[in-house]
Short mmCIF file of C-alpha atoms and ligand atoms in Angstrom, two decimals:
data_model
loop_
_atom_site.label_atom_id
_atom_site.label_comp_id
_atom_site.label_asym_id
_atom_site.label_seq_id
_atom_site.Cartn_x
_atom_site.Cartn_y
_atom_site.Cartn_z
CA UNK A 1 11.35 -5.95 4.19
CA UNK A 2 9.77 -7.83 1.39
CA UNK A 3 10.85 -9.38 -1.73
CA UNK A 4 8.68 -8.56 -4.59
CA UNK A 5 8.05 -10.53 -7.42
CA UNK A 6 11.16 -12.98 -7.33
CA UNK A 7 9.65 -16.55 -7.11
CA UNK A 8 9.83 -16.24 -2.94
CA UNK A 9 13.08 -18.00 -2.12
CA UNK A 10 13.11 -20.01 1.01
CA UNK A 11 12.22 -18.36 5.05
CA UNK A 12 14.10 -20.07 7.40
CA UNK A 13 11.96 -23.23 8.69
CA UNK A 14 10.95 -23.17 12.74
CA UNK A 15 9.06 -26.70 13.30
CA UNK A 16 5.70 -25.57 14.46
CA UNK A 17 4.91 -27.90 16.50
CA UNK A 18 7.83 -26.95 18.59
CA UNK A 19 7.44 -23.49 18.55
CA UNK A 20 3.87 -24.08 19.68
CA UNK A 21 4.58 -25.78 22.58
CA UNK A 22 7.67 -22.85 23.53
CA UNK A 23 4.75 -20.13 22.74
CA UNK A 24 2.62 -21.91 25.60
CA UNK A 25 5.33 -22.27 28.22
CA UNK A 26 6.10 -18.99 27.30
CA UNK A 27 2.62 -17.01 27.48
CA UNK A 28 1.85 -19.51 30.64
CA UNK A 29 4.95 -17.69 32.44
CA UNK A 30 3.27 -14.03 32.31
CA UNK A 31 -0.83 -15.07 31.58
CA UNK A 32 -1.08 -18.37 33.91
CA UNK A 33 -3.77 -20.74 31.92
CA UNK A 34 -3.60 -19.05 28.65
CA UNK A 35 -2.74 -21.36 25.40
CA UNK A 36 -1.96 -20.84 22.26
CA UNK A 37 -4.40 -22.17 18.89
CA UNK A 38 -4.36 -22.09 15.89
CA UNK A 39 -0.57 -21.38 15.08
CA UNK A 40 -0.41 -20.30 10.94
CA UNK A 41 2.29 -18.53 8.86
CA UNK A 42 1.00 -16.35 6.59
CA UNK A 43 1.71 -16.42 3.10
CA UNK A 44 2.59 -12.52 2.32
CA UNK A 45 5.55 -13.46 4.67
CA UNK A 46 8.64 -11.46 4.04
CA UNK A 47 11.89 -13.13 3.98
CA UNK A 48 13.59 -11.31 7.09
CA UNK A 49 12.12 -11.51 10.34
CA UNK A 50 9.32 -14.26 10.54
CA UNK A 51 5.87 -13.73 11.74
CA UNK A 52 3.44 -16.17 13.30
CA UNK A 53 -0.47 -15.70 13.69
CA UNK A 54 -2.40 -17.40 16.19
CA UNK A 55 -4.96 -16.71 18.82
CA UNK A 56 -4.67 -16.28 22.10
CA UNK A 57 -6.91 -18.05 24.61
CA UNK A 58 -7.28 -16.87 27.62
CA UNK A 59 -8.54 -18.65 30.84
CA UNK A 60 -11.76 -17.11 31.18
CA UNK A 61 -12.56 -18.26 27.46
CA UNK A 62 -11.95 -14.82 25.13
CA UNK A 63 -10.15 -15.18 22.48
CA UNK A 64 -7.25 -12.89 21.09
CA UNK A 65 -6.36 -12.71 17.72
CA UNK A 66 -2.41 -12.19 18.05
CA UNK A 67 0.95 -11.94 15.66
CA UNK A 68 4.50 -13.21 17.00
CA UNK A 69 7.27 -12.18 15.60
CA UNK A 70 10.37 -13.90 15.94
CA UNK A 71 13.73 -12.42 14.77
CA UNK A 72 15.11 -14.06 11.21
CA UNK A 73 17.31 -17.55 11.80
CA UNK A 74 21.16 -16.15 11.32
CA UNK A 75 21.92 -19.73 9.77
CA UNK A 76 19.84 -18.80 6.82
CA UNK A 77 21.98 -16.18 4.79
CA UNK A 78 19.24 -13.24 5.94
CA UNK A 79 18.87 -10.26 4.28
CA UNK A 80 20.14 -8.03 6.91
CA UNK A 81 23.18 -8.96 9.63
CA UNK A 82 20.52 -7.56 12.46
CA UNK A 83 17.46 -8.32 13.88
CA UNK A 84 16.97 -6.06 16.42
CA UNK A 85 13.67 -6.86 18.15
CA UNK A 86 13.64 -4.55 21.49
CA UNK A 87 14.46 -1.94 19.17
CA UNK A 88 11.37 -2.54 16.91
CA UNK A 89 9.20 -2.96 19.56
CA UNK A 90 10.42 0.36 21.91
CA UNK A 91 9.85 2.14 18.44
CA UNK A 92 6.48 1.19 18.27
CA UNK A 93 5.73 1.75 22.05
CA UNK A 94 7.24 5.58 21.49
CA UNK A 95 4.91 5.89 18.41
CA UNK A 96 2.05 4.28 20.43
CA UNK A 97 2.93 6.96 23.32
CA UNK A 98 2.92 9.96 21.69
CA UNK A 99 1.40 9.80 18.40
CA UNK A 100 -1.91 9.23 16.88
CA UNK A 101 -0.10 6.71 14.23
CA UNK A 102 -2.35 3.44 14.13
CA UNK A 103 0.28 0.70 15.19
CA UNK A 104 -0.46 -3.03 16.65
CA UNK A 105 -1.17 -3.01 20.01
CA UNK A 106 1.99 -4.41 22.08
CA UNK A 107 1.47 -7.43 24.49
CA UNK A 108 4.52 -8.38 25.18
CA UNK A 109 8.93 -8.62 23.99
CA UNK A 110 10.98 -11.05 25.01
CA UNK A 111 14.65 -10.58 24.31
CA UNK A 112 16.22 -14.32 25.20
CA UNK A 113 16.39 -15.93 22.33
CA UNK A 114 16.32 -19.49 24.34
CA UNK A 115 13.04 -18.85 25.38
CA UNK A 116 11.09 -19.00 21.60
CA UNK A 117 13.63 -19.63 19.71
CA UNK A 118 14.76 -16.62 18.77
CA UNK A 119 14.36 -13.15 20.09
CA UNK A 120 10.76 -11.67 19.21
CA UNK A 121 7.62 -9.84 20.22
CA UNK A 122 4.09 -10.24 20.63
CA UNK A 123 0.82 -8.01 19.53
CA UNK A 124 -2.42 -7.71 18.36
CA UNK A 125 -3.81 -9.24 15.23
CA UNK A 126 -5.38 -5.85 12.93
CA UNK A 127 -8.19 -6.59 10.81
CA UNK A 128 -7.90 -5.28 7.54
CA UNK A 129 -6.22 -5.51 4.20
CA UNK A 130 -2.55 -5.19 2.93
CA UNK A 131 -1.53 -3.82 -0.63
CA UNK A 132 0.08 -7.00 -1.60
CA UNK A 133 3.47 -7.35 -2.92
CA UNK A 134 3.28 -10.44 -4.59
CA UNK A 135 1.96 -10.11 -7.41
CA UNK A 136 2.78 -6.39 -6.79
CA UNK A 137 -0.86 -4.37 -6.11
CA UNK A 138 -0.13 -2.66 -9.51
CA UNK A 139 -0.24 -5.49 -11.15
CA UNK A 140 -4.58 -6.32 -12.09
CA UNK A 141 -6.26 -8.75 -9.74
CA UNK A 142 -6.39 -6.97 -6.24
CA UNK A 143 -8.59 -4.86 -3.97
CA UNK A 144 -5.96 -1.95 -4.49
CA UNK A 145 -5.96 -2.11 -8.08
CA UNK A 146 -9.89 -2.71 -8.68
CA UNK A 147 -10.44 0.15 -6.11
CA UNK A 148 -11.83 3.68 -7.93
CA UNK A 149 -9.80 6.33 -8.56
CA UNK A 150 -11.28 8.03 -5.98
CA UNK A 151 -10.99 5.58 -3.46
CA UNK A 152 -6.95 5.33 -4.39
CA UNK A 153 -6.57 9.11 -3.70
CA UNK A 154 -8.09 8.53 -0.24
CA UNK A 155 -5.46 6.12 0.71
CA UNK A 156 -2.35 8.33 -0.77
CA UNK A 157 -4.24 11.39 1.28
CA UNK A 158 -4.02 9.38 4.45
CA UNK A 159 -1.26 7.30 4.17
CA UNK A 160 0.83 10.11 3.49
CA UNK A 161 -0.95 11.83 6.58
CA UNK A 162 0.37 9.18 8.53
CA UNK A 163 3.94 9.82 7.44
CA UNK A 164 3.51 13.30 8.71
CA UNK A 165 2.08 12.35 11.86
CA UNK A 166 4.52 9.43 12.48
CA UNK A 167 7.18 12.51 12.23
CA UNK A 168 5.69 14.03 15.35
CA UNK A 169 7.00 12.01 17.65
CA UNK A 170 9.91 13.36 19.95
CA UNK A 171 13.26 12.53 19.18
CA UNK A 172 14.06 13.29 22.53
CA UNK A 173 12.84 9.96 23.41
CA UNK A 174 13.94 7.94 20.88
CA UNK A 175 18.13 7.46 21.56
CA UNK A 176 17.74 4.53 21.46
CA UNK A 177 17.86 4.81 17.84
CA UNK A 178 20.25 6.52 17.08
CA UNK A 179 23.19 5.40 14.84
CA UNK A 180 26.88 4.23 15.96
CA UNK A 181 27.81 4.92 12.63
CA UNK A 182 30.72 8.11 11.85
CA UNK A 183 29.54 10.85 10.25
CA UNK A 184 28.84 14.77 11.93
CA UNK A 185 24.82 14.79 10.76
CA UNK A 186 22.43 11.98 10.99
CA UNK A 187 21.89 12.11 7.25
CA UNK A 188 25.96 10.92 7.06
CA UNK A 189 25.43 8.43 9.85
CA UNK A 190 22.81 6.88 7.88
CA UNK A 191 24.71 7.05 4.58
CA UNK A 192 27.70 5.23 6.14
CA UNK A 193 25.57 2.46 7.52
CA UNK A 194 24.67 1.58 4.33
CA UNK A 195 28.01 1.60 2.92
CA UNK A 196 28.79 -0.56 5.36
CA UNK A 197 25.41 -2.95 4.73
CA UNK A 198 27.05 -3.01 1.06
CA UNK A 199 30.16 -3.91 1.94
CA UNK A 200 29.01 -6.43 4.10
CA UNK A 201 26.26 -7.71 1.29
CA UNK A 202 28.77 -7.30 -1.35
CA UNK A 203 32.04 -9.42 0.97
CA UNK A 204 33.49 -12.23 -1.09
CA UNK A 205 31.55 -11.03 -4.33
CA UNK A 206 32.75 -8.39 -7.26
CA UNK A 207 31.56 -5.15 -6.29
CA UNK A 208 28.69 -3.61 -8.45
CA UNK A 209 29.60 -0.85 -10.74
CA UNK A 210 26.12 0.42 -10.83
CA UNK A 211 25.91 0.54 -6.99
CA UNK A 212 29.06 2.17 -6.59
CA UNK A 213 28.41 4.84 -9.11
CA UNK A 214 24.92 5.66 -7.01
CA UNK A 215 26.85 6.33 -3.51
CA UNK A 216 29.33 8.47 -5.65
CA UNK A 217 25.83 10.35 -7.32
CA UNK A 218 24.28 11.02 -4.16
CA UNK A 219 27.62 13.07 -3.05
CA UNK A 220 26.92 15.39 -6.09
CA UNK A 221 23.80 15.46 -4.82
CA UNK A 222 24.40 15.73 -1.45
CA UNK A 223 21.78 18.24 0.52
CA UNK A 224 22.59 21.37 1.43
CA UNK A 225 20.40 21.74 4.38
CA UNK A 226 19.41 18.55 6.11
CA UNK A 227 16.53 20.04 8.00
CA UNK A 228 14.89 18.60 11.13
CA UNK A 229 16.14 15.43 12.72
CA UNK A 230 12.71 13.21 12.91
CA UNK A 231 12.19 9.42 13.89
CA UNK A 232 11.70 7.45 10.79
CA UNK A 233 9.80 4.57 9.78
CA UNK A 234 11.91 3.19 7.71
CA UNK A 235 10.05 0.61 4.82
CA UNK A 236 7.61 3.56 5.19
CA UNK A 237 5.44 1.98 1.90
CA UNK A 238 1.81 1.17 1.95
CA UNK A 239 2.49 -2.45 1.74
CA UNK A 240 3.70 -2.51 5.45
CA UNK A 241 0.15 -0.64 6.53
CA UNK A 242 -2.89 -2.46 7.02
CA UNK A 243 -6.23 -0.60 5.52
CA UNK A 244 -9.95 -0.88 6.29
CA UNK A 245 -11.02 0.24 3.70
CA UNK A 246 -9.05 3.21 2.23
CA UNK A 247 -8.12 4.14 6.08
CA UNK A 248 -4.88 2.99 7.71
CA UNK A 249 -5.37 0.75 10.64
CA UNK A 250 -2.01 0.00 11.49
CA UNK A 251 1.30 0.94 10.69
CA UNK A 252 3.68 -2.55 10.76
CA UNK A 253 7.65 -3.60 9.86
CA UNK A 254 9.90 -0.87 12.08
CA UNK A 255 13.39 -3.43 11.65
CA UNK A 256 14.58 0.03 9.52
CA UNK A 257 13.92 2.68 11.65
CA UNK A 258 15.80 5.33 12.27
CA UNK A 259 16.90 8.94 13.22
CA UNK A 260 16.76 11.12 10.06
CA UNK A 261 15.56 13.81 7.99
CA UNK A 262 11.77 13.57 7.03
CA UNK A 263 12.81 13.12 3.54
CA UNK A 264 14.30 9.88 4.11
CA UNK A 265 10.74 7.97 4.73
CA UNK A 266 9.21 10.10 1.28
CA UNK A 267 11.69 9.06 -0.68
CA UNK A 268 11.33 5.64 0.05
CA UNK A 269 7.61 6.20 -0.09
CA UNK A 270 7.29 7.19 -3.64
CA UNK A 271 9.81 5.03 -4.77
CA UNK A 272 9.01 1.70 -3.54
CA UNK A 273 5.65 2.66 -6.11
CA UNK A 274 7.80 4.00 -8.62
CA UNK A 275 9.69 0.07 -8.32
CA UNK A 276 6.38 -1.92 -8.64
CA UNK A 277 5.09 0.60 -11.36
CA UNK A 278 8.27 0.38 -13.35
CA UNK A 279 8.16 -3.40 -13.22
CA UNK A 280 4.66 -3.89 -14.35
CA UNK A 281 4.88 -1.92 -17.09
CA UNK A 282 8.15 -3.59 -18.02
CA UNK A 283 5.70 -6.44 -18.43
CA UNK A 284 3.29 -4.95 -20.70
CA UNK A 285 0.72 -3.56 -18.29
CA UNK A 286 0.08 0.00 -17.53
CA UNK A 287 -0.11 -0.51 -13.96
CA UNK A 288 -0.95 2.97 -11.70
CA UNK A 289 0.37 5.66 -13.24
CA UNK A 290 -1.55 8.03 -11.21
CA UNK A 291 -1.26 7.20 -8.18
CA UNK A 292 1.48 8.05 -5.68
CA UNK A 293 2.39 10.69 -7.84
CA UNK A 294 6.12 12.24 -6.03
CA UNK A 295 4.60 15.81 -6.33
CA UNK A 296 1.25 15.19 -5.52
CA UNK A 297 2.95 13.26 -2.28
CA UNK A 298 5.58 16.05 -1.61
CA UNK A 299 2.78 18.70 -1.84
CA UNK A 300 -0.05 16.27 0.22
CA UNK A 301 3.00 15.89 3.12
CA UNK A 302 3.39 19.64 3.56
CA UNK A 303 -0.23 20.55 3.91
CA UNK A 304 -0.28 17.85 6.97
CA UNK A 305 2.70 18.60 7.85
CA UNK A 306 3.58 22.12 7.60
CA UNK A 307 7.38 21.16 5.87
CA UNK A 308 7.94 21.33 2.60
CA UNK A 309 10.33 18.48 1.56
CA UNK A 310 13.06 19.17 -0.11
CA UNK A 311 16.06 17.75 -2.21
CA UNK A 312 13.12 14.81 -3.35
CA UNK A 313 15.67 13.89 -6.16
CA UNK A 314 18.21 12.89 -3.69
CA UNK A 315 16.41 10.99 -1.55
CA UNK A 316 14.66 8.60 -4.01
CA UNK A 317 18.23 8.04 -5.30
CA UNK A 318 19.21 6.88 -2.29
CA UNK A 319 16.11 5.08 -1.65
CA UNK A 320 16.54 3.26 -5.37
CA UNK A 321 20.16 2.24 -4.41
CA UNK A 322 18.80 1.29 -0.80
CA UNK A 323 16.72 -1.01 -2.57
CA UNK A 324 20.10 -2.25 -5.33
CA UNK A 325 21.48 -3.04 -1.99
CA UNK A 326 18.66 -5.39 -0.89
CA UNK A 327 18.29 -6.63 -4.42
CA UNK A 328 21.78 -7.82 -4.09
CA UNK A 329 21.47 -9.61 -0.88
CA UNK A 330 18.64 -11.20 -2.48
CA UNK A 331 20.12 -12.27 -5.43
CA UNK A 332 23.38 -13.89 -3.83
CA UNK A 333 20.66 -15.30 -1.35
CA UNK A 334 18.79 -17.50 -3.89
CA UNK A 335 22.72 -18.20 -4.99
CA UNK A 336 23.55 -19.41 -1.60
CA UNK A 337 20.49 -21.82 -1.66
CA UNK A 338 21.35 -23.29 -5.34
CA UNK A 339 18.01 -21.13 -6.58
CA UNK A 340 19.92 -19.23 -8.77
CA UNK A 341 23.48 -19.01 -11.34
CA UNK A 342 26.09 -16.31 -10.21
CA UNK A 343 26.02 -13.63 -13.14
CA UNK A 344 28.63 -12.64 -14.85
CA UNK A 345 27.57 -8.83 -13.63
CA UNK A 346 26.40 -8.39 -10.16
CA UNK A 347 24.34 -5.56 -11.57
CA UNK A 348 22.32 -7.89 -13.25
CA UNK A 349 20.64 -9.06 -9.61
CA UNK A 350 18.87 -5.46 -9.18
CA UNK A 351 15.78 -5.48 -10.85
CA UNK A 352 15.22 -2.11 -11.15
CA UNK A 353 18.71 -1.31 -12.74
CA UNK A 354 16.75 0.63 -15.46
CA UNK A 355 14.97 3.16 -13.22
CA UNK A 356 18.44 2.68 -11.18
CA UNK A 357 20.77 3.90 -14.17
CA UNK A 358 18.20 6.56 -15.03
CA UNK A 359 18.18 8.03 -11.39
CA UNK A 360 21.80 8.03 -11.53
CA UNK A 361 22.36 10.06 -14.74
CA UNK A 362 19.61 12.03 -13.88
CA UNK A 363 16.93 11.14 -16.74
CA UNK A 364 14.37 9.13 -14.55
CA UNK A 365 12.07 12.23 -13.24
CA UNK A 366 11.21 14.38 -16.50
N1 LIG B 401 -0.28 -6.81 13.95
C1 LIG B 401 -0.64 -7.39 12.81
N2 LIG B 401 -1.95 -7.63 12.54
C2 LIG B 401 -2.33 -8.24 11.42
N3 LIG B 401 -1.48 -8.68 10.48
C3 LIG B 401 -0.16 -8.49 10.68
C4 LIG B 401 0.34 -7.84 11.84
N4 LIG B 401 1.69 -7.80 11.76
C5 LIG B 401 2.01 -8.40 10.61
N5 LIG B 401 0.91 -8.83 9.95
C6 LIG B 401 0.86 -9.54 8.66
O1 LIG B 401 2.15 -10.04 8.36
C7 LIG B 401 2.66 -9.45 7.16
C8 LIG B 401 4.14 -9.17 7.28
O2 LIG B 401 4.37 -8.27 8.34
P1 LIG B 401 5.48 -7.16 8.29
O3 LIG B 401 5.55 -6.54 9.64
O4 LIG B 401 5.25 -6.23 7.14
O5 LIG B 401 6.81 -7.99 8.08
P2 LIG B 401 7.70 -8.46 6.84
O6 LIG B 401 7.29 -7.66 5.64
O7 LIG B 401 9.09 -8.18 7.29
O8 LIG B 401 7.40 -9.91 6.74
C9 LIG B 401 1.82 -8.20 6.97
O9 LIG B 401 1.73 -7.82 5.60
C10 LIG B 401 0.47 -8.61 7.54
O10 LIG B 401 -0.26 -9.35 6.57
MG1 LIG B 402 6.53 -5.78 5.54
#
């Protein structure tokens, strides 16, 4: 998960120095004489689970570029309650399995959090470039944004190709995902996890109206055939995929994964654009109106993937209040940490109320 735009409120703080020397006891225990250089934290770090670069030296002298990462500190008010790291990683081994999805190469998980600190995993470093999120990529000033037209419909053609091939893989395999939440379908499972995430983001605070009138929306809006049961992504956006050039070269960030309906990853798709888009222009630029068009998407994912997607307007409803529900966290986050006043309305912490309201009263997509 990321947090765009907002000045970047504090990650919780490791000591580096200590986890360095826990990394080398650590990778000494399964790749005896191998050590650990050149520890860094990058600076497009999200705020949820952290992630570590180094490089990996092995004993006979090569060198592996690698990324840690470690699941977020509880102590520091996170954005979600859970940082499920065996769950990640398993996900990305069953997409590695049986998929031709581009994702990390795994090296190794280790699940006791005394041993780095925290639960976390280890893979391979990808060359490339990530759209950035801060500044958003439709804001001027990035390789995304100076890129040609041209160039931009090559990565919507094969990003979105990538959503349709991450769908492929078998369900059968994945139960480990699938949701303890109530509900009959695994559309309603999902649905009632994130009431819950609200109520748990929302505990101790006044509710938000705006919120609360979006879970009431998507009833009315509720689909009337769910379709196929797929494994998805999750924060299925093309600032978790790393591009060389216009190709992806790894698909990262599986802490929201899940069982559901195809849909679920589109909607978030198009509008986790529509939310940087609507932003930037909010500031006076015209940012990419073009690109990562919702029908041009819809229509790109059923030619590679033979299913035509359906009930879009639901699903980037729910994906906008998805994202009202983060927003929240966020804001009561940077509260938490004196980086921030409590508002009189709670609403006022989602950035995107606008496109938010809009969705809601059905007068965003014309
Ligand atoms: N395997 C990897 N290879 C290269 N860079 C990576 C890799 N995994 C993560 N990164 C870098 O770390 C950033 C954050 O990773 P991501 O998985 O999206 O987590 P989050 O957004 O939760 O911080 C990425 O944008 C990328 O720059
Ligand atoms: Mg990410």
């Amino acid at each position: 998960m990321a947090t765009p735009s907002t000045p970047r409120p504090r990650t919780s703080t490791r000591d580096p120095e200590q986890l360095r020397a826990r990394l080398t006891d650590w990778i000494d225990g399964w790749l005896p004489g191998a050590t650990a250089t050149g520890l860094t934290v990058p600076q497009s770090n999200g705020m949820s689970s952290e992630t570590v670069l180094f490089d990996l030296l092995h004993a006979d002298g090569r060198v592996q570029p690698c990324v840690l990462r470690l699941a977020a500190d509880p102590d520091a008010y996170t954005v979600f309650p859970r940082y499920d790291m065996a769950r990640q990683y398993r996900c990305m081994e069953l997409v590695a399995a049986h998929t031709k999805a581009p994702v990390p190469r795994l090296l190794r998980l280790e699940t006791d959090p005394a041993v780095l600190g925290a639960p976390g995993f280890l893979m391979e470093r990808v060359d490339g470039r990530v759209p950035p999120d801060v500044m958003p990529y439709t804001y001027g000033g990035n390789w995304l944004h100076e890129a040609s037209d041209a160039e931009r419909a090559e990565l919507e053609r094969a990003s979105v190709a990538i959503l349709a091939e991450l769908h492929t893989a078998p369900v059968a395999e994945a139960a480990f995902l699938r949701s303890s939440a109530a509900g009959e379908t695994p559309l309603r499972q999902h649905v009632n996890e994130q009431r819950a995430y609200y109520a748990w983001v929302a505990a101790g605070h006044p509710a938000s109206p705006l919120i609360e009138r979006a879970f009431a929306r998507l009833e009315q809006l509720w689909p009337a055939d769910e379709g196929e049961t797929v494994l998805s992504w999750g924060d299925a956006r093309i600032g978790n995929v790393i591009y060389q050039g216009f190709t992806p070269a790894a698909v990262l960030d599986w802490e929201m994964a899940a069982l559901g309906p195809r849909e679920l990853d589109l909607g978030w798709f198009v509008f986790l654009h529509r939310f940087f888009q609507d932003l930037t222009v909010a500031f006076g630029q015209p940012g990419l109106p073009e690109f990562l068009d919702r029908q041009r998407v819809v229509a790109q994912y059923a030619q590679a993937s033979g299913h035509t997607p359906q009930d879009l307007g639901f699903y980037t409803l729910y994906a906008a209040l998805r994202h009202a529900v983060v927003m929240l966290r966020i804001g009561y986050r940077q509260i938490h940490f004196g980086e921030a006043l409590v508002p009189a309305d709670p609403d006022k912490l989602i950035m995107h109320r606008d496109t938010l309201e809009a969705m809601v009263e059905g007068r965003y997509w014309n």
